[in-house]
PDB file of C-alpha atoms and ligand atoms in Angstrom:
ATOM      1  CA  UNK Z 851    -102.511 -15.751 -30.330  1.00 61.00           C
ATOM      2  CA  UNK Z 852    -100.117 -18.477 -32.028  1.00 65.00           C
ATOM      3  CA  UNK Z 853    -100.043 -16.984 -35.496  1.00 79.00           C
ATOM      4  CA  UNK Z 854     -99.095 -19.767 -36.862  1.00 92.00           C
ATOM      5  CA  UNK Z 855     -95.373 -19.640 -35.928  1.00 93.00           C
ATOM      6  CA  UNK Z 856     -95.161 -15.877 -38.074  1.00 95.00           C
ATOM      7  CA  UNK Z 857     -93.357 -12.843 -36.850  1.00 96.00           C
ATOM      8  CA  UNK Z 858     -92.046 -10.030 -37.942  1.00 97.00           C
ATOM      9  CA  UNK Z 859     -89.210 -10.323 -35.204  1.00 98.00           C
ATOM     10  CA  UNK Z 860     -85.585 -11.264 -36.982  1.00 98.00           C
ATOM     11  CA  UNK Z 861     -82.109 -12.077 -35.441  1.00 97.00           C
ATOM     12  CA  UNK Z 862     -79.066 -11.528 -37.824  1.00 97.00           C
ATOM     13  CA  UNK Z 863     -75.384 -11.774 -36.954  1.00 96.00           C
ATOM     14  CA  UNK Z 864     -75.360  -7.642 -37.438  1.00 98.00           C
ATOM     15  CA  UNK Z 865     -78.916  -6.661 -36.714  1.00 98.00           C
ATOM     16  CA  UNK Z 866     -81.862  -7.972 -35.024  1.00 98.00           C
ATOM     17  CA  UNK Z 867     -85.700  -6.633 -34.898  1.00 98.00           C
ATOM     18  CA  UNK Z 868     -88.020  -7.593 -31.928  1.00 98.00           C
ATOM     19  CA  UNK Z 869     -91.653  -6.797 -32.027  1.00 98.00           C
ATOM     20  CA  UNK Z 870     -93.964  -6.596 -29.307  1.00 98.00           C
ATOM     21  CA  UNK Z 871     -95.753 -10.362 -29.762  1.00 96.00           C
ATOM     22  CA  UNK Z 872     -92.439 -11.881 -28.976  1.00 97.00           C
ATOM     23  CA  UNK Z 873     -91.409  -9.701 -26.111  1.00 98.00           C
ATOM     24  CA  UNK Z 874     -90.671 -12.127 -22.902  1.00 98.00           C
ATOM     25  CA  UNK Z 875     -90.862 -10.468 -19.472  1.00 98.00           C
ATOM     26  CA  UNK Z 876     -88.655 -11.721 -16.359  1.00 97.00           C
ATOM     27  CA  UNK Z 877     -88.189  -9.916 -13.572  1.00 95.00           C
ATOM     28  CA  UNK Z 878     -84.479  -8.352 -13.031  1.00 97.00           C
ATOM     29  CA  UNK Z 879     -82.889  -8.772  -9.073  1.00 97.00           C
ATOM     30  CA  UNK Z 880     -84.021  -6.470  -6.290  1.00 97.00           C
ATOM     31  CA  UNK Z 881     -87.239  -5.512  -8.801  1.00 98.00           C
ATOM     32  CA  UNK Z 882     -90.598  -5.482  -7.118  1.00 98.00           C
ATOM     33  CA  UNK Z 883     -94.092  -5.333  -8.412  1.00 98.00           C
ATOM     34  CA  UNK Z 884     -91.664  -4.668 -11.740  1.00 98.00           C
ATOM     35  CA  UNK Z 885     -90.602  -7.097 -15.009  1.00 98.00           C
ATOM     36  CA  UNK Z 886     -88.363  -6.528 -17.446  1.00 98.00           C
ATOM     37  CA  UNK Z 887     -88.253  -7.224 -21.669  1.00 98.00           C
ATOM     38  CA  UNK Z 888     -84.346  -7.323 -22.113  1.00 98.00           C
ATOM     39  CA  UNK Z 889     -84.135  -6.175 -25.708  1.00 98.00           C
ATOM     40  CA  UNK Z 890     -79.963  -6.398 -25.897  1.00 98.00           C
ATOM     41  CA  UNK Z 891     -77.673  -7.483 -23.506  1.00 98.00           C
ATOM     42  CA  UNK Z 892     -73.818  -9.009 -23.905  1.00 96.00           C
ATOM     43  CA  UNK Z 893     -75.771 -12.327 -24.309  1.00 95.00           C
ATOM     44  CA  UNK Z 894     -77.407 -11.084 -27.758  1.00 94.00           C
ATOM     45  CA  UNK Z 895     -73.821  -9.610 -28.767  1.00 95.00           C
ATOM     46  CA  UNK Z 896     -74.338  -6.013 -27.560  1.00 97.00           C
ATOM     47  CA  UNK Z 897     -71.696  -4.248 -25.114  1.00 97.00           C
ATOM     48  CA  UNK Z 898     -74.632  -2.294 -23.420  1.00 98.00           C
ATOM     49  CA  UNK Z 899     -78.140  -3.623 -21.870  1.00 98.00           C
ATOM     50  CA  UNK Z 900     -81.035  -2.117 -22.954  1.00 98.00           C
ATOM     51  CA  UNK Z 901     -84.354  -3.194 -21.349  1.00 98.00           C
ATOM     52  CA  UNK Z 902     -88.273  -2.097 -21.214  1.00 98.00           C
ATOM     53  CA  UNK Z 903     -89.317  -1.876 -17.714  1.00 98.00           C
ATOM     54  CA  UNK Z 904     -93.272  -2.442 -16.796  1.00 98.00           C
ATOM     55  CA  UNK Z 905     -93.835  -1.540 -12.999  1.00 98.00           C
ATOM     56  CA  UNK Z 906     -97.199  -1.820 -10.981  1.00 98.00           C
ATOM     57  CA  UNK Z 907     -98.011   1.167  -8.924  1.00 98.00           C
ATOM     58  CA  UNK Z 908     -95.670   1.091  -5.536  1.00 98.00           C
ATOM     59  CA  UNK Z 909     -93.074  -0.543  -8.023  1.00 98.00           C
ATOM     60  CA  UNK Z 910     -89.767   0.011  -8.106  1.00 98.00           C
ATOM     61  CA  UNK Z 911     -86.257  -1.044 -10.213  1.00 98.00           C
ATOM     62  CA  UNK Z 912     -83.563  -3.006  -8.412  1.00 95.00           C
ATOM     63  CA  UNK Z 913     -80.000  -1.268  -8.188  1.00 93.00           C
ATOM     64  CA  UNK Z 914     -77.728  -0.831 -11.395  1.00 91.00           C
ATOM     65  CA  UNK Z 915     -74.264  -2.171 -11.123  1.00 88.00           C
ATOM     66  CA  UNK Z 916     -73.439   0.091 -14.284  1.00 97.00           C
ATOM     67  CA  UNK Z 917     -74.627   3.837 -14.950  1.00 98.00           C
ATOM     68  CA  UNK Z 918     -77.549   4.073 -16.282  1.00 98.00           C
ATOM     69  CA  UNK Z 919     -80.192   6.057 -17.971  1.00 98.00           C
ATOM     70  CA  UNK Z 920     -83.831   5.826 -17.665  1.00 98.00           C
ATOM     71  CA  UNK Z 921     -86.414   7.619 -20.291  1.00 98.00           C
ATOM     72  CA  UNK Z 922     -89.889   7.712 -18.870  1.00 98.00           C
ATOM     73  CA  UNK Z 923     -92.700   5.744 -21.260  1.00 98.00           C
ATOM     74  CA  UNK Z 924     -95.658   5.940 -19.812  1.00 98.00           C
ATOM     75  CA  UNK Z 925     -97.075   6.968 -15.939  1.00 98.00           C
ATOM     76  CA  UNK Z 926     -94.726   8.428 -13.598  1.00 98.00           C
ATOM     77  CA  UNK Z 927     -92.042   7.630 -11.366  1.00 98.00           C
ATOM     78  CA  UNK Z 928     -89.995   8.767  -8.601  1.00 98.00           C
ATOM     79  CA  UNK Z 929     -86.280   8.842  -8.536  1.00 97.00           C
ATOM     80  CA  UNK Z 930     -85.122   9.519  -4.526  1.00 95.00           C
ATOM     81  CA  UNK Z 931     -81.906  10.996  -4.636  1.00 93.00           C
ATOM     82  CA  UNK Z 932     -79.454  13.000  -2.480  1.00 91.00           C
ATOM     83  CA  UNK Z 933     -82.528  13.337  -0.068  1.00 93.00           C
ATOM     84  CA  UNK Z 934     -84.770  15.214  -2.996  1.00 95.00           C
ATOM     85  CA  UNK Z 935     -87.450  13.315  -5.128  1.00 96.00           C
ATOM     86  CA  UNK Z 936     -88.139  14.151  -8.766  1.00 97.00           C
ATOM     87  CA  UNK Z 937     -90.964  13.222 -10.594  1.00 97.00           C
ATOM     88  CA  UNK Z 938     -90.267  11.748 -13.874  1.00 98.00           C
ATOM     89  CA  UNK Z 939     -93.281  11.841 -16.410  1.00 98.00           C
ATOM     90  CA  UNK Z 940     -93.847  10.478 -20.244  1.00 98.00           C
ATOM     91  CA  UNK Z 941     -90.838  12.352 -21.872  1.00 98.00           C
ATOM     92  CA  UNK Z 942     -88.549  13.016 -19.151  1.00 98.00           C
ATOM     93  CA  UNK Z 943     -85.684  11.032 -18.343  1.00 98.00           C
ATOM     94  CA  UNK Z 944     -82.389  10.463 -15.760  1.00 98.00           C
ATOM     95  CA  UNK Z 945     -78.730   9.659 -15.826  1.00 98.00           C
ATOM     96  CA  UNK Z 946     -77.560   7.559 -12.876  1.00 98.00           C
ATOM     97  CA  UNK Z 947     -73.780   7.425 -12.385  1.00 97.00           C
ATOM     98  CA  UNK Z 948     -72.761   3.511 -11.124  1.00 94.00           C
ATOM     99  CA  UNK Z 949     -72.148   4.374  -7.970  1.00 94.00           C
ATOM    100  CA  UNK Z 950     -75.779   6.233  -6.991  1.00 94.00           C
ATOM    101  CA  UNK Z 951     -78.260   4.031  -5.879  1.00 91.00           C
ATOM    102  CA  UNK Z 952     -81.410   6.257  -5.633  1.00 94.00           C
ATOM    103  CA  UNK Z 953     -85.033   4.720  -5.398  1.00 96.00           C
ATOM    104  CA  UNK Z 954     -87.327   4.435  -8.656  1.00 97.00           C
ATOM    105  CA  UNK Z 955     -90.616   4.033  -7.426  1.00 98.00           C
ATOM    106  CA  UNK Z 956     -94.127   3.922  -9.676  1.00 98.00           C
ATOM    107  CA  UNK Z 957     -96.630   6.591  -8.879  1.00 98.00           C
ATOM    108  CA  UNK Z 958     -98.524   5.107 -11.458  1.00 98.00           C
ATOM    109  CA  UNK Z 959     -98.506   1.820 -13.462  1.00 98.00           C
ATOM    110  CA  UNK Z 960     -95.473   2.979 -15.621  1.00 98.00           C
ATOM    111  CA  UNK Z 961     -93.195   1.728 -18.319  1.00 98.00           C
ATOM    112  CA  UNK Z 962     -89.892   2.965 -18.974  1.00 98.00           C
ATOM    113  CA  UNK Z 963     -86.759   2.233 -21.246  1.00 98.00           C
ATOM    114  CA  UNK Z 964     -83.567   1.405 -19.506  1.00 98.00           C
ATOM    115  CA  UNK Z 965     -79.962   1.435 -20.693  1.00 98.00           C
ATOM    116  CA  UNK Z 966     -77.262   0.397 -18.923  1.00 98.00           C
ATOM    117  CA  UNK Z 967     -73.431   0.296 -19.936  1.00 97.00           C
ATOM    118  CA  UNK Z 968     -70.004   0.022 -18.335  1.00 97.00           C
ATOM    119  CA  UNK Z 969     -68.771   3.688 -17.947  1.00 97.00           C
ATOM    120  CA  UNK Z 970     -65.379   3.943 -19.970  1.00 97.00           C
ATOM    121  CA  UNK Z 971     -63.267   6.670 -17.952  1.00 95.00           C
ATOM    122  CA  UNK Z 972     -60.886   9.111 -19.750  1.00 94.00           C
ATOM    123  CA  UNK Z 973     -57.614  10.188 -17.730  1.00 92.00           C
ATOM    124  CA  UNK Z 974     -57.907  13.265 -16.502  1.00 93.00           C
ATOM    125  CA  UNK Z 975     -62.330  13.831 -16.829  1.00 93.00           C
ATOM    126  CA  UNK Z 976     -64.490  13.844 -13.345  1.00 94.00           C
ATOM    127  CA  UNK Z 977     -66.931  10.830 -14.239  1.00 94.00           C
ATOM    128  CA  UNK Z 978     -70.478  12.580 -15.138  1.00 97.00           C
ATOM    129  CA  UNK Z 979     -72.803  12.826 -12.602  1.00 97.00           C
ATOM    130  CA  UNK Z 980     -76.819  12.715 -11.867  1.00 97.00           C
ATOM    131  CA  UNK Z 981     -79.317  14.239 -13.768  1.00 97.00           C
ATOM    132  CA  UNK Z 982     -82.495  14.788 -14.522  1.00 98.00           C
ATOM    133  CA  UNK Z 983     -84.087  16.143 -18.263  1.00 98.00           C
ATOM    134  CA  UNK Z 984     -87.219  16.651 -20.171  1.00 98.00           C
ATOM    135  CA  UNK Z 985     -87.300  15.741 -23.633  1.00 98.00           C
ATOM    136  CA  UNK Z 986     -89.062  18.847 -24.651  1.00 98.00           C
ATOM    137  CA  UNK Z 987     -86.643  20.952 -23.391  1.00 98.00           C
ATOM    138  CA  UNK Z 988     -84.184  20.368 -25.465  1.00 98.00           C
ATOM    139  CA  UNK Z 989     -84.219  22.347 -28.725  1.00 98.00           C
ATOM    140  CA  UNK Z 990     -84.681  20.390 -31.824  1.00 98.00           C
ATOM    141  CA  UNK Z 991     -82.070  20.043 -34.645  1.00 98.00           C
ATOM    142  CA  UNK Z 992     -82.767  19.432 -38.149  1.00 98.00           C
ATOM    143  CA  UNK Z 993     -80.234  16.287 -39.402  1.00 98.00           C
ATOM    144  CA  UNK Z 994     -77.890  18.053 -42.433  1.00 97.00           C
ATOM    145  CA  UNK Z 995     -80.345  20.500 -42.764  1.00 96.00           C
ATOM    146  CA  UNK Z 996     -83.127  18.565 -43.295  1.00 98.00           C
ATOM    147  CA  UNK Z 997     -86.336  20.578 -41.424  1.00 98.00           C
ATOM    148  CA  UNK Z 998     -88.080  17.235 -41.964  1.00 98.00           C
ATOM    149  CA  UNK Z 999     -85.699  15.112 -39.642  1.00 98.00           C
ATOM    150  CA  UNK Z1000     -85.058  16.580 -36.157  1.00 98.00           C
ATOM    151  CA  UNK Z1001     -82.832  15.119 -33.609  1.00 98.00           C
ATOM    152  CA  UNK Z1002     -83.028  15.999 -30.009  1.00 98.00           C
ATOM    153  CA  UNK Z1003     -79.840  15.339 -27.894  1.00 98.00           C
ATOM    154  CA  UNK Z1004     -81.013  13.745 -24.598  1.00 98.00           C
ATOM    155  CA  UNK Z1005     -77.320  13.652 -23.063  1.00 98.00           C
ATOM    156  CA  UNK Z1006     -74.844  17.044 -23.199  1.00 97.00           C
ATOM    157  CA  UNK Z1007     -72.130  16.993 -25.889  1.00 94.00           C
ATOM    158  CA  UNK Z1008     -69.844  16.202 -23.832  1.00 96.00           C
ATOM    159  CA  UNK Z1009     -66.640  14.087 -24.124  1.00 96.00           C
ATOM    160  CA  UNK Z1010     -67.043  13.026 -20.165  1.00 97.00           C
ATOM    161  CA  UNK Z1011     -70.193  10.890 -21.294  1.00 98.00           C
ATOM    162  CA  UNK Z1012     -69.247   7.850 -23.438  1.00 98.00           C
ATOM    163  CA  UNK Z1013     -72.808   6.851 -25.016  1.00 98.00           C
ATOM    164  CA  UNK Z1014     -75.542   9.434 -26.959  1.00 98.00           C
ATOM    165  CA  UNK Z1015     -79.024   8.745 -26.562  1.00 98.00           C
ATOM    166  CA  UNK Z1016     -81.451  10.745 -28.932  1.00 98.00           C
ATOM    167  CA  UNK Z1017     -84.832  10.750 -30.333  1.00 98.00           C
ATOM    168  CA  UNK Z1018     -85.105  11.373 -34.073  1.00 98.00           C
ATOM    169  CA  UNK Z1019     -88.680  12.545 -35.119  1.00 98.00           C
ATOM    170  CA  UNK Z1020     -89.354  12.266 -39.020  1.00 98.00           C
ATOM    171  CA  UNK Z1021     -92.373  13.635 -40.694  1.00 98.00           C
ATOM    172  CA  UNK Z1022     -94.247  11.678 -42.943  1.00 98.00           C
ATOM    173  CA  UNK Z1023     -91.845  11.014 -46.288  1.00 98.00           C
ATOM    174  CA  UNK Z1024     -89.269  12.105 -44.617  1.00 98.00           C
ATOM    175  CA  UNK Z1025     -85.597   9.495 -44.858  1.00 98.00           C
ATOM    176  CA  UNK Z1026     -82.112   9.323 -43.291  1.00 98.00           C
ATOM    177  CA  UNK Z1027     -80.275  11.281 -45.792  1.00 98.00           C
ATOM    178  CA  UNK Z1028     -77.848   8.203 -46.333  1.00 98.00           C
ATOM    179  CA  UNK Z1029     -76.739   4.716 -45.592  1.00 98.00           C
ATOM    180  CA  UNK Z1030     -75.336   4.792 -42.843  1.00 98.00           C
ATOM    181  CA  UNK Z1031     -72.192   2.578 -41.689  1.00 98.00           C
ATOM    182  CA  UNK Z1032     -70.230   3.348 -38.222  1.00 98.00           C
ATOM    183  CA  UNK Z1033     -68.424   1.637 -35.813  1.00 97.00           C
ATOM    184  CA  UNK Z1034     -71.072   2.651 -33.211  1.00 98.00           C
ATOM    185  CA  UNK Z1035     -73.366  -0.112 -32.296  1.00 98.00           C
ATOM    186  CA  UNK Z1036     -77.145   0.907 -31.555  1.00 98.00           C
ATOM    187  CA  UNK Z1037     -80.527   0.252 -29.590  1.00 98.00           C
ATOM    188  CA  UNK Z1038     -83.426   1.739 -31.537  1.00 99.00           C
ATOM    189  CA  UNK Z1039     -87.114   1.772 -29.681  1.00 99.00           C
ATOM    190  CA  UNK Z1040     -89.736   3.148 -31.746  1.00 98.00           C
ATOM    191  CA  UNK Z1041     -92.013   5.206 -30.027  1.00 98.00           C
ATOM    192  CA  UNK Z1042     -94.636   6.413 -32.781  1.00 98.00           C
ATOM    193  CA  UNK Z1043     -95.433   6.204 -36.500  1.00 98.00           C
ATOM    194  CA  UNK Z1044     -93.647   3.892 -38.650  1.00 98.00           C
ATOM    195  CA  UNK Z1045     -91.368   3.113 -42.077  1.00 98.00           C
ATOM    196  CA  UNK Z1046     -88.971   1.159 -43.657  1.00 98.00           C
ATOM    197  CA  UNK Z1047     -85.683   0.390 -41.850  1.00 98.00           C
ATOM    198  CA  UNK Z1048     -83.037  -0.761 -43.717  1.00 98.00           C
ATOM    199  CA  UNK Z1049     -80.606  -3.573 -41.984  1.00 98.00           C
ATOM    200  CA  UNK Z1050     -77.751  -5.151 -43.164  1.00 98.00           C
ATOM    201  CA  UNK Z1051     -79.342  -6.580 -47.089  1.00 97.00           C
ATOM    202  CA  UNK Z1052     -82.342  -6.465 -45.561  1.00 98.00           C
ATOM    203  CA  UNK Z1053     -85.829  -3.552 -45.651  1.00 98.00           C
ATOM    204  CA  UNK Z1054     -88.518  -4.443 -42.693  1.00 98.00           C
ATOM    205  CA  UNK Z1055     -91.743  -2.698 -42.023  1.00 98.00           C
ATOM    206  CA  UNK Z1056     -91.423  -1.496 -38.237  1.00 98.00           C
ATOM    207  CA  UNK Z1057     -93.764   0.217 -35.970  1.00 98.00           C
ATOM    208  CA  UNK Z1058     -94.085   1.935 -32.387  1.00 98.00           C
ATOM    209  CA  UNK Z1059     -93.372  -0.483 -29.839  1.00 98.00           C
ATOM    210  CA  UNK Z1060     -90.289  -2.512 -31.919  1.00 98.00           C
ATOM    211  CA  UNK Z1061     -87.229  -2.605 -30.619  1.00 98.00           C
ATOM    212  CA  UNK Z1062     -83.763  -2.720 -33.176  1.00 99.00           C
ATOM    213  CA  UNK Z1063     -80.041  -3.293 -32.412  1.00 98.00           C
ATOM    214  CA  UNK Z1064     -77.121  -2.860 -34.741  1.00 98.00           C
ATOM    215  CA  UNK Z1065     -73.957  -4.066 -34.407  1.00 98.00           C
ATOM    216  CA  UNK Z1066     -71.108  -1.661 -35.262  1.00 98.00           C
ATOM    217  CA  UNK Z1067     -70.913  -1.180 -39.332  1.00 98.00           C
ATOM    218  CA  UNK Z1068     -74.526  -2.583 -39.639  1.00 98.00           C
ATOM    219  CA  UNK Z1069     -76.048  -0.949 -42.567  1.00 98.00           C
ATOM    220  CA  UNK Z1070     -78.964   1.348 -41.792  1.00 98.00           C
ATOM    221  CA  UNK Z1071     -81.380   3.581 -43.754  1.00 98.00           C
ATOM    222  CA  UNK Z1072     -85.104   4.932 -42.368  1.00 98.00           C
ATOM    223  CA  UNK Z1073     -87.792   6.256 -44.249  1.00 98.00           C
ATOM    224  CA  UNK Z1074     -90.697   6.899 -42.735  1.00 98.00           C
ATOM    225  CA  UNK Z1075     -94.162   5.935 -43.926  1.00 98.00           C
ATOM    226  CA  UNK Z1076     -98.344   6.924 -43.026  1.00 96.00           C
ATOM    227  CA  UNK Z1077     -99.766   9.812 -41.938  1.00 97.00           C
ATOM    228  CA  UNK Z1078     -98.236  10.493 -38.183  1.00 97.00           C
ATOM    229  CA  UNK Z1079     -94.535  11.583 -37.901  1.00 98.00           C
ATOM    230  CA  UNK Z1080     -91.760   8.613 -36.972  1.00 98.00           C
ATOM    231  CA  UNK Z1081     -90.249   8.836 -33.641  1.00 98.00           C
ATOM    232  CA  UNK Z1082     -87.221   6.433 -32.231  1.00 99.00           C
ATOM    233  CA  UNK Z1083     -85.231   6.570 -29.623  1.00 99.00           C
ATOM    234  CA  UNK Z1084     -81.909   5.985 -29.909  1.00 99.00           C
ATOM    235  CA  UNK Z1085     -78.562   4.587 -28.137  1.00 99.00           C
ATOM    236  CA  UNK Z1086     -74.947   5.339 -29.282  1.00 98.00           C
ATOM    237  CA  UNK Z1087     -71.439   4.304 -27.645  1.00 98.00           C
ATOM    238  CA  UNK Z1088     -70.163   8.409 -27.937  1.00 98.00           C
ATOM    239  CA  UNK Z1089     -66.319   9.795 -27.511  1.00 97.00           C
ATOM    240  CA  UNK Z1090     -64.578   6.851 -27.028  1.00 97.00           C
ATOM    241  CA  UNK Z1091     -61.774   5.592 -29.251  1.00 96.00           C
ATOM    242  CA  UNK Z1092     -62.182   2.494 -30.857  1.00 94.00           C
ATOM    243  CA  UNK Z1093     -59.007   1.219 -29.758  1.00 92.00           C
ATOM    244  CA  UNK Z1094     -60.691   1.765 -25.964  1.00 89.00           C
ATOM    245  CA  UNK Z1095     -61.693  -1.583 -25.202  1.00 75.00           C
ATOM    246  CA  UNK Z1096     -59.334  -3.569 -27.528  1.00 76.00           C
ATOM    247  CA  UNK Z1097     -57.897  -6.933 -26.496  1.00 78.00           C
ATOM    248  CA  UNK Z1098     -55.238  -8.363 -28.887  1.00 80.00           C
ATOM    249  CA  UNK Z1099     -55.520 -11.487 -29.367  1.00 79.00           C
ATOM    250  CA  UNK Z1100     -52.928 -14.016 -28.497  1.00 71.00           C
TER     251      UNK Z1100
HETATM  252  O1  LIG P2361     -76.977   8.796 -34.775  1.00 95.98           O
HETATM  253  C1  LIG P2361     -77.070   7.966 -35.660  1.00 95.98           C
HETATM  254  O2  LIG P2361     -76.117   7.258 -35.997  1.00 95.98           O
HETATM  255  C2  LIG P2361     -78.411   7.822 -36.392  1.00 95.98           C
HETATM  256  N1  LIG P2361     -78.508   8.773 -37.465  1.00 95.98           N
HETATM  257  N2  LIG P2361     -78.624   6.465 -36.857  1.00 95.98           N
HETATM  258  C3  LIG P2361     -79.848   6.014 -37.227  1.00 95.98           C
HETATM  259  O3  LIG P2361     -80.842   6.760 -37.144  1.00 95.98           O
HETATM  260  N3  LIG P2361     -79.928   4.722 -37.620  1.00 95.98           N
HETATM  261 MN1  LIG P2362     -76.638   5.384 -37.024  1.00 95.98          MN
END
């Protein structure tokens, strides 16, 4: 479908929106039977990668040279690690320090999102280490009170970890209670419903299946719209000072 030359996709110096007609899918090195749709990456001006993999059954993900965190999509894989398998479902998700390589292999035709950053030690903390969870698990928690917004914490408050990843679920109506600007950058993918985002100057319609960064101090405001709650997932940097990965320059 051509369209014309219309999209709904948008690339800003602080924001961009992606929607499914433009996605592009390459495969990443040591994938098989796999692609990926690279939604950010240091080339689009992130300081993480965040990517949609689609994997055949018998497919699997090449190695990670940073840690990385995998939340399952759609069918089923299975991470191999320390000689034990776990089955990862819709819903359920892993965090894989840099240095463990296990095997992510398709049961099923699956797709899952990947995010992948540079882990930023602190003196003194053991690095975090494997781990598997299941979104339902975790106990919801209405934002500033609001019963109509609840965010589920994916990764454990914990200063050892240095990004967040959430899923927000709004109910029909329901908003961010504010504007928000923060020097955290993020990678939104919307996994149900729909609304109005707010970016930057700008308000888009968005869907399930978009994909959003912001750049740190982007402007952002959600309301969600129609009849089905609003679900995203979404990627923080977490606990790290700002001053962290500063380079003066000369
Ligand atoms: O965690 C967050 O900063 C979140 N409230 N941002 C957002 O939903 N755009
Ligand atoms: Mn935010």
């Amino acid at each position: 479908m051509h369209h014309f030359g219309h999209t709904r996709s948008v690339r800003e110096a602080d924001h961009f929106l992606l929607t499914p007609e433009t996605f592009v899918r390459a495969p990443l090195p040591g994938m098989h039977k796999a692609t990926a749709i690279v939604h950010a990456s240091p080339a689009s001006g992130a300081a993480f990668t965040q990517y949609t993999a689609e994997l055949e059954i018998g497919g699997s993900l090449g190695q990670a040279a940073a840690q990385r965190f995998l939340y399952v999509l759609e069918g089923e894989l299975i991470l191999s690690h320390a000689g034990e398998e776990r089955r990862l479902r819709s819903e359920r998700y892993a965090y894989i320090p840099a240095e463990d390589k296990p095997r992510v292999l398709a049961a099923r035709a699956s797709r899952v999102a990947v995010i992948e950053k540079p882990y930023q030690p602190l003196p003194g903390l053991k690095p975090p280490a494997f781990f598997v969870g299941e979104e339902q698990n975790i106990a919801p928690q209405p934002l500033q009170g609001d019963e109509a917004l609840q965010v589920r914490t994916l990764i454990p408050d914990d200063p050892v970890f240095d990004f967040a990843v959430n899923t927000m679920t709004y109910q029909p109506g329901a908003s961010l209670p504010m504007v928000e600007i923060h020097v955290m950058e993020h990678g939104l993918l919307m996994l149900a419903g729909g609304g109005i985002y707010r970016l930057g100057e700008k308000w888009y319609p968005v869907t399930a299946g978009d994909f959003i960064w912001m750049a740190p101090y982007c402007p952002q405001w959600f309301g969600a719209l129609g009849k089905v709650p609003s679900k995203y997932l979404i990627y923080k940097d977490w606990n790290r000072h700002p001053l962290a990965n500063y380079v003066p320059a000369r």
